[in-house]
């Protein structure tokens, strides 16, 4: 009897280890690193608001670092007790994030009298929705630090400017935008568009892919590009 019980324990243990491995390997496959053009949030019907720190520089800002699956779907809101957003872990991140990861959504009038966007609310939202799903690789501080390092490493605006593509309200070929980014970075980028208040398509987001190990500067060819929703030529709005 005793023998039978003790042989059951290792089997149970092995099953638990196998289940844990399945869970870890299903975490996610790679990251989308998404940068957005603020001018394309501000000239929409909804418009935009600026953080208390004022109008951010005329540059791409981070939208987020999103764990993704190879089939194009993505995990979200993987919140648990050990990964809840902790504002105190943001103190040394804030100055860099204010510059490179600013919020542009206007606050709800019902909830506040402020007319400013709320950076901390955006960072919490991005952590809760996306960061919690890659917690096995990057804990909260590392998630923001790593993402801001990626932003510092790839200067998309400079790449476009070097090739005569300027935020001057004129139209540019999406193919050309993709080509110059490929030449400068070595990787195919996803280009996402939205529409301004008059219905013109415009350059909204540029997406690059990052290895799930989050090793430094680990850009990779995207296993799957985000949905292409741009016409051949798009406006690059002034900001
Ligand atoms: O595209 C609209 C919003 O859906 C979320 N999104 C989209 C594509 C994808 O691959 N992953 C993903 O998360 C984004 O939501 P947000 O982080 O802004 O809440 C995107 O803005």
mmCIF file of C-alpha atoms and ligand atoms in Angstrom:
data_model
loop_
_atom_site.group_PDB
_atom_site.id
_atom_site.type_symbol
_atom_site.label_atom_id
_atom_site.label_comp_id
_atom_site.label_asym_id
_atom_site.label_seq_id
_atom_site.Cartn_x
_atom_site.Cartn_y
_atom_site.Cartn_z
ATOM 1 C CA UNK A 1 0.000 0.000 0.000
ATOM 2 C CA UNK A 2 2.751 2.420 1.075
ATOM 3 C CA UNK A 3 4.738 1.625 -2.087
ATOM 4 C CA UNK A 4 1.740 2.450 -4.310
ATOM 5 C CA UNK A 5 1.231 5.881 -2.641
ATOM 6 C CA UNK A 6 4.855 6.930 -2.895
ATOM 7 C CA UNK A 7 4.993 6.019 -6.601
ATOM 8 C CA UNK A 8 1.887 8.170 -7.242
ATOM 9 C CA UNK A 9 3.606 11.347 -5.935
ATOM 10 C CA UNK A 10 6.316 11.525 -8.630
ATOM 11 C CA UNK A 11 3.681 10.903 -11.322
ATOM 12 C CA UNK A 12 1.565 13.767 -10.000
ATOM 13 C CA UNK A 13 4.701 15.898 -9.851
ATOM 14 C CA UNK A 14 5.619 15.060 -13.450
ATOM 15 C CA UNK A 15 2.104 15.934 -14.621
ATOM 16 C CA UNK A 16 2.335 19.293 -12.813
ATOM 17 C CA UNK A 17 5.742 20.025 -14.383
ATOM 18 C CA UNK A 18 4.390 19.103 -17.837
ATOM 19 C CA UNK A 19 1.347 21.363 -17.328
ATOM 20 C CA UNK A 20 3.557 24.223 -16.151
ATOM 21 C CA UNK A 21 5.705 23.839 -19.275
ATOM 22 C CA UNK A 22 2.656 23.923 -21.531
ATOM 23 C CA UNK A 23 1.471 27.125 -19.799
ATOM 24 C CA UNK A 24 4.873 28.808 -20.142
ATOM 25 C CA UNK A 25 5.269 27.838 -23.796
ATOM 26 C CA UNK A 26 1.778 29.220 -24.523
ATOM 27 C CA UNK A 27 2.651 32.602 -22.980
ATOM 28 C CA UNK A 28 3.274 34.311 -26.331
ATOM 29 C CA UNK A 29 5.529 33.969 -29.403
ATOM 30 C CA UNK A 30 7.022 37.419 -30.046
ATOM 31 C CA UNK A 31 6.430 41.119 -29.335
ATOM 32 C CA UNK A 32 5.012 43.879 -31.492
ATOM 33 C CA UNK A 33 6.856 47.116 -30.701
ATOM 34 C CA UNK A 34 4.382 49.801 -31.727
ATOM 35 C CA UNK A 35 5.238 53.465 -32.253
ATOM 36 C CA UNK A 36 2.653 56.081 -33.131
ATOM 37 C CA UNK A 37 2.676 59.474 -34.792
ATOM 38 C CA UNK A 38 1.009 61.978 -32.389
ATOM 39 C CA UNK A 39 -0.176 64.220 -35.229
ATOM 40 C CA UNK A 40 -2.362 61.352 -36.427
ATOM 41 C CA UNK A 41 -4.146 61.107 -33.065
ATOM 42 C CA UNK A 42 -4.617 64.851 -32.823
ATOM 43 C CA UNK A 43 -6.219 65.553 -36.204
ATOM 44 C CA UNK A 44 -8.919 62.878 -35.859
ATOM 45 C CA UNK A 45 -12.583 63.657 -35.113
ATOM 46 C CA UNK A 46 -11.959 62.863 -31.419
ATOM 47 C CA UNK A 47 -8.860 65.098 -31.309
ATOM 48 C CA UNK A 48 -6.245 64.707 -28.605
ATOM 49 C CA UNK A 49 -5.098 66.140 -25.299
ATOM 50 C CA UNK A 50 -1.591 66.703 -23.973
ATOM 51 C CA UNK A 51 -0.126 65.582 -20.641
ATOM 52 C CA UNK A 52 0.461 68.117 -17.832
ATOM 53 C CA UNK A 53 4.072 68.342 -18.993
ATOM 54 C CA UNK A 54 2.844 70.018 -22.194
ATOM 55 C CA UNK A 55 2.955 69.264 -25.902
ATOM 56 C CA UNK A 56 5.390 66.389 -26.536
ATOM 57 C CA UNK A 57 8.165 66.844 -29.103
ATOM 58 C CA UNK A 58 7.382 66.329 -32.768
ATOM 59 C CA UNK A 59 8.495 62.699 -32.817
ATOM 60 C CA UNK A 60 7.088 59.193 -32.805
ATOM 61 C CA UNK A 61 6.042 58.033 -29.350
ATOM 62 C CA UNK A 62 5.671 54.522 -27.997
ATOM 63 C CA UNK A 63 2.175 53.058 -28.071
ATOM 64 C CA UNK A 64 3.203 49.775 -26.544
ATOM 65 C CA UNK A 65 5.110 46.522 -26.446
ATOM 66 C CA UNK A 66 2.569 43.816 -27.147
ATOM 67 C CA UNK A 67 3.150 40.088 -26.698
ATOM 68 C CA UNK A 68 1.626 38.284 -29.693
ATOM 69 C CA UNK A 69 1.044 34.832 -31.097
ATOM 70 C CA UNK A 70 2.396 33.657 -34.459
ATOM 71 C CA UNK A 71 -1.176 33.295 -35.760
ATOM 72 C CA UNK A 72 -1.828 37.026 -35.250
ATOM 73 C CA UNK A 73 -3.952 36.718 -32.129
ATOM 74 C CA UNK A 74 -2.686 38.053 -28.838
ATOM 75 C CA UNK A 75 -3.067 37.396 -25.119
ATOM 76 C CA UNK A 76 -4.401 40.253 -23.021
ATOM 77 C CA UNK A 77 -5.137 41.164 -19.412
ATOM 78 C CA UNK A 78 -3.131 38.367 -17.784
ATOM 79 C CA UNK A 79 -3.474 40.060 -14.411
ATOM 80 C CA UNK A 80 -2.600 38.175 -11.240
ATOM 81 C CA UNK A 81 -1.753 39.067 -7.632
ATOM 82 C CA UNK A 82 1.976 39.102 -8.315
ATOM 83 C CA UNK A 83 1.884 41.343 -11.396
ATOM 84 C CA UNK A 84 -0.523 44.142 -10.438
ATOM 85 C CA UNK A 85 0.668 47.596 -11.577
ATOM 86 C CA UNK A 86 2.866 49.294 -8.986
ATOM 87 C CA UNK A 87 3.235 53.052 -9.521
ATOM 88 C CA UNK A 88 6.198 53.185 -7.123
ATOM 89 C CA UNK A 89 8.219 51.052 -9.564
ATOM 90 C CA UNK A 90 7.865 53.800 -12.196
ATOM 91 C CA UNK A 91 9.818 56.582 -10.436
ATOM 92 C CA UNK A 92 13.039 56.379 -12.479
ATOM 93 C CA UNK A 93 11.075 55.462 -15.627
ATOM 94 C CA UNK A 94 8.797 58.538 -15.565
ATOM 95 C CA UNK A 95 11.190 61.174 -17.009
ATOM 96 C CA UNK A 96 12.015 59.002 -20.035
ATOM 97 C CA UNK A 97 8.458 57.800 -20.500
ATOM 98 C CA UNK A 98 7.145 61.393 -20.349
ATOM 99 C CA UNK A 99 9.324 62.139 -23.371
ATOM 100 C CA UNK A 100 8.857 58.937 -25.358
ATOM 101 C CA UNK A 101 5.624 57.259 -24.184
ATOM 102 C CA UNK A 102 3.148 60.110 -23.810
ATOM 103 C CA UNK A 103 -0.641 59.797 -23.607
ATOM 104 C CA UNK A 104 -2.872 61.649 -26.076
ATOM 105 C CA UNK A 105 -6.384 60.490 -25.089
ATOM 106 C CA UNK A 106 -8.562 63.196 -23.577
ATOM 107 C CA UNK A 107 -9.900 62.512 -20.076
ATOM 108 C CA UNK A 108 -13.584 61.768 -19.654
ATOM 109 C CA UNK A 109 -15.349 65.033 -18.683
ATOM 110 C CA UNK A 110 -17.550 63.161 -16.208
ATOM 111 C CA UNK A 111 -14.575 61.917 -14.176
ATOM 112 C CA UNK A 112 -12.304 64.961 -14.028
ATOM 113 C CA UNK A 113 -12.168 68.705 -14.603
ATOM 114 C CA UNK A 114 -8.713 68.369 -16.112
ATOM 115 C CA UNK A 115 -8.191 68.782 -19.839
ATOM 116 C CA UNK A 116 -4.881 66.924 -19.738
ATOM 117 C CA UNK A 117 -4.195 63.401 -20.890
ATOM 118 C CA UNK A 118 -2.955 61.107 -18.137
ATOM 119 C CA UNK A 119 0.401 59.424 -18.776
ATOM 120 C CA UNK A 120 0.253 57.151 -15.725
ATOM 121 C CA UNK A 121 -3.191 55.920 -16.812
ATOM 122 C CA UNK A 122 -1.777 54.957 -20.231
ATOM 123 C CA UNK A 123 1.243 53.187 -18.713
ATOM 124 C CA UNK A 124 -1.028 51.272 -16.309
ATOM 125 C CA UNK A 125 -3.371 50.356 -19.171
ATOM 126 C CA UNK A 126 -0.485 49.092 -21.335
ATOM 127 C CA UNK A 127 0.960 47.115 -18.423
ATOM 128 C CA UNK A 128 -2.407 45.613 -17.399
ATOM 129 C CA UNK A 129 -3.459 44.721 -20.952
ATOM 130 C CA UNK A 130 -0.133 43.660 -22.476
ATOM 131 C CA UNK A 131 2.777 43.719 -19.996
ATOM 132 C CA UNK A 132 1.110 41.275 -17.600
ATOM 133 C CA UNK A 133 1.092 38.689 -20.430
ATOM 134 C CA UNK A 134 4.883 38.824 -20.833
ATOM 135 C CA UNK A 135 5.568 38.961 -17.098
ATOM 136 C CA UNK A 136 7.448 35.639 -17.348
ATOM 137 C CA UNK A 137 10.115 37.458 -19.417
ATOM 138 C CA UNK A 138 9.937 41.090 -18.256
ATOM 139 C CA UNK A 139 8.705 42.223 -14.852
ATOM 140 C CA UNK A 140 7.123 45.671 -14.657
ATOM 141 C CA UNK A 141 10.255 47.824 -14.337
ATOM 142 C CA UNK A 142 12.121 45.789 -16.969
ATOM 143 C CA UNK A 143 9.114 45.969 -19.337
ATOM 144 C CA UNK A 144 9.128 49.786 -19.388
ATOM 145 C CA UNK A 145 12.917 50.075 -19.337
ATOM 146 C CA UNK A 146 13.318 47.595 -22.199
ATOM 147 C CA UNK A 147 10.622 49.291 -24.303
ATOM 148 C CA UNK A 148 12.146 52.750 -23.815
ATOM 149 C CA UNK A 149 15.563 51.346 -24.789
ATOM 150 C CA UNK A 150 14.041 50.010 -28.016
ATOM 151 C CA UNK A 151 12.644 53.481 -28.710
ATOM 152 C CA UNK A 152 16.082 55.047 -28.166
ATOM 153 C CA UNK A 153 17.646 52.461 -30.435
ATOM 154 C CA UNK A 154 15.411 52.991 -33.484
ATOM 155 C CA UNK A 155 14.913 56.599 -34.549
ATOM 156 C CA UNK A 156 12.054 56.203 -37.020
ATOM 157 C CA UNK A 157 11.591 59.925 -37.626
ATOM 158 C CA UNK A 158 15.263 60.332 -38.532
ATOM 159 C CA UNK A 159 15.063 57.317 -40.869
ATOM 160 C CA UNK A 160 12.094 58.883 -42.665
ATOM 161 C CA UNK A 161 13.597 62.405 -42.724
ATOM 162 C CA UNK A 162 16.864 61.025 -44.176
ATOM 163 C CA UNK A 163 14.783 59.792 -47.077
ATOM 164 C CA UNK A 164 12.775 62.957 -47.691
ATOM 165 C CA UNK A 165 9.649 61.740 -45.868
ATOM 166 C CA UNK A 166 8.580 64.619 -43.618
ATOM 167 C CA UNK A 167 5.614 65.354 -41.324
ATOM 168 C CA UNK A 168 4.476 68.205 -43.557
ATOM 169 C CA UNK A 169 0.865 67.210 -44.231
ATOM 170 C CA UNK A 170 1.772 65.849 -47.675
ATOM 171 C CA UNK A 171 1.152 62.364 -49.067
ATOM 172 C CA UNK A 172 3.837 59.667 -49.199
ATOM 173 C CA UNK A 173 3.987 56.161 -50.623
ATOM 174 C CA UNK A 174 3.500 53.461 -47.995
ATOM 175 C CA UNK A 175 5.740 51.168 -50.028
ATOM 176 C CA UNK A 176 8.521 53.775 -49.875
ATOM 177 C CA UNK A 177 8.062 54.161 -46.084
ATOM 178 C CA UNK A 178 8.323 50.387 -45.683
ATOM 179 C CA UNK A 179 11.358 50.234 -47.980
ATOM 180 C CA UNK A 180 13.385 52.933 -46.186
ATOM 181 C CA UNK A 181 12.678 51.343 -42.791
ATOM 182 C CA UNK A 182 13.798 47.969 -44.155
ATOM 183 C CA UNK A 183 17.004 49.523 -45.528
ATOM 184 C CA UNK A 184 17.784 51.250 -42.214
ATOM 185 C CA UNK A 185 16.810 48.496 -39.763
ATOM 186 C CA UNK A 186 17.029 45.312 -41.827
ATOM 187 C CA UNK A 187 13.404 44.454 -40.997
ATOM 188 C CA UNK A 188 9.990 44.693 -42.640
ATOM 189 C CA UNK A 189 7.733 47.052 -40.670
ATOM 190 C CA UNK A 190 3.975 46.930 -40.288
ATOM 191 C CA UNK A 191 2.359 50.235 -41.221
ATOM 192 C CA UNK A 192 -1.026 51.113 -39.745
ATOM 193 C CA UNK A 193 -3.211 53.991 -40.802
ATOM 194 C CA UNK A 194 -6.161 55.911 -39.413
ATOM 195 C CA UNK A 195 -8.249 58.735 -40.841
ATOM 196 C CA UNK A 196 -8.209 62.422 -40.063
ATOM 197 C CA UNK A 197 -11.355 64.479 -39.412
ATOM 198 C CA UNK A 198 -11.901 64.881 -43.180
ATOM 199 C CA UNK A 199 -11.545 61.167 -43.877
ATOM 200 C CA UNK A 200 -7.998 61.213 -45.338
ATOM 201 C CA UNK A 201 -5.832 58.167 -44.596
ATOM 202 C CA UNK A 202 -2.719 58.965 -42.655
ATOM 203 C CA UNK A 203 0.345 57.273 -41.206
ATOM 204 C CA UNK A 204 -0.636 56.328 -37.654
ATOM 205 C CA UNK A 205 1.574 53.520 -36.355
ATOM 206 C CA UNK A 206 4.794 51.741 -37.292
ATOM 207 C CA UNK A 207 5.231 48.239 -35.944
ATOM 208 C CA UNK A 208 8.457 46.266 -35.613
ATOM 209 C CA UNK A 209 8.859 42.828 -34.083
ATOM 210 C CA UNK A 210 11.023 41.817 -31.159
ATOM 211 C CA UNK A 211 12.201 38.392 -30.030
ATOM 212 C CA UNK A 212 10.248 36.967 -27.097
ATOM 213 C CA UNK A 213 13.434 36.513 -25.064
ATOM 214 C CA UNK A 214 13.679 40.323 -24.950
ATOM 215 C CA UNK A 215 17.449 40.173 -25.330
ATOM 216 C CA UNK A 216 18.932 43.601 -26.037
ATOM 217 C CA UNK A 217 18.165 45.037 -29.488
ATOM 218 C CA UNK A 218 16.536 41.757 -30.484
ATOM 219 C CA UNK A 219 14.497 42.931 -33.460
ATOM 220 C CA UNK A 220 13.316 40.068 -35.649
ATOM 221 C CA UNK A 221 11.436 39.639 -38.920
ATOM 222 C CA UNK A 222 7.730 39.676 -37.960
ATOM 223 C CA UNK A 223 6.255 36.134 -37.906
ATOM 224 C CA UNK A 224 3.042 37.863 -39.013
ATOM 225 C CA UNK A 225 2.586 41.537 -39.854
ATOM 226 C CA UNK A 226 -0.336 43.441 -38.329
ATOM 227 C CA UNK A 227 -3.353 43.910 -40.629
ATOM 228 C CA UNK A 228 -2.483 46.238 -43.496
ATOM 229 C CA UNK A 229 -5.112 48.978 -43.521
ATOM 230 C CA UNK A 230 -3.385 51.688 -45.566
ATOM 231 C CA UNK A 231 -4.002 52.801 -49.147
ATOM 232 C CA UNK A 232 -0.968 53.206 -51.466
ATOM 233 C CA UNK A 233 -0.347 56.826 -50.431
ATOM 234 C CA UNK A 234 -0.917 58.334 -46.998
ATOM 235 C CA UNK A 235 -0.667 61.713 -45.363
ATOM 236 C CA UNK A 236 2.130 62.356 -42.867
ATOM 237 C CA UNK A 237 0.465 65.022 -40.678
ATOM 238 C CA UNK A 238 2.178 68.027 -39.175
ATOM 239 C CA UNK A 239 2.611 67.900 -35.382
HETATM 240 O O1 LIG B 1 -6.090 48.024 -32.861
HETATM 241 C C1 LIG B 1 -6.828 48.521 -31.794
HETATM 242 C C2 LIG B 1 -6.223 48.153 -30.453
HETATM 243 O O2 LIG B 1 -6.169 46.740 -30.282
HETATM 244 C C3 LIG B 1 -5.014 46.384 -29.549
HETATM 245 N N1 LIG B 1 -4.171 45.500 -30.385
HETATM 246 C C4 LIG B 1 -4.282 45.466 -31.722
HETATM 247 C C5 LIG B 1 -3.520 44.600 -32.487
HETATM 248 C C6 LIG B 1 -2.615 43.721 -31.855
HETATM 249 O O3 LIG B 1 -1.906 42.921 -32.473
HETATM 250 N N2 LIG B 1 -2.518 43.790 -30.501
HETATM 251 C C7 LIG B 1 -3.269 44.646 -29.755
HETATM 252 O O4 LIG B 1 -3.146 44.671 -28.546
HETATM 253 C C8 LIG B 1 -4.343 47.683 -29.155
HETATM 254 O O5 LIG B 1 -4.913 48.047 -27.901
HETATM 255 P P1 LIG B 1 -4.333 49.074 -26.827
HETATM 256 O O6 LIG B 1 -3.020 48.594 -26.361
HETATM 257 O O7 LIG B 1 -4.247 50.396 -27.485
HETATM 258 O O8 LIG B 1 -5.390 49.054 -25.766
HETATM 259 C C9 LIG B 1 -4.799 48.598 -30.289
HETATM 260 O O9 LIG B 1 -4.700 49.949 -30.028
#
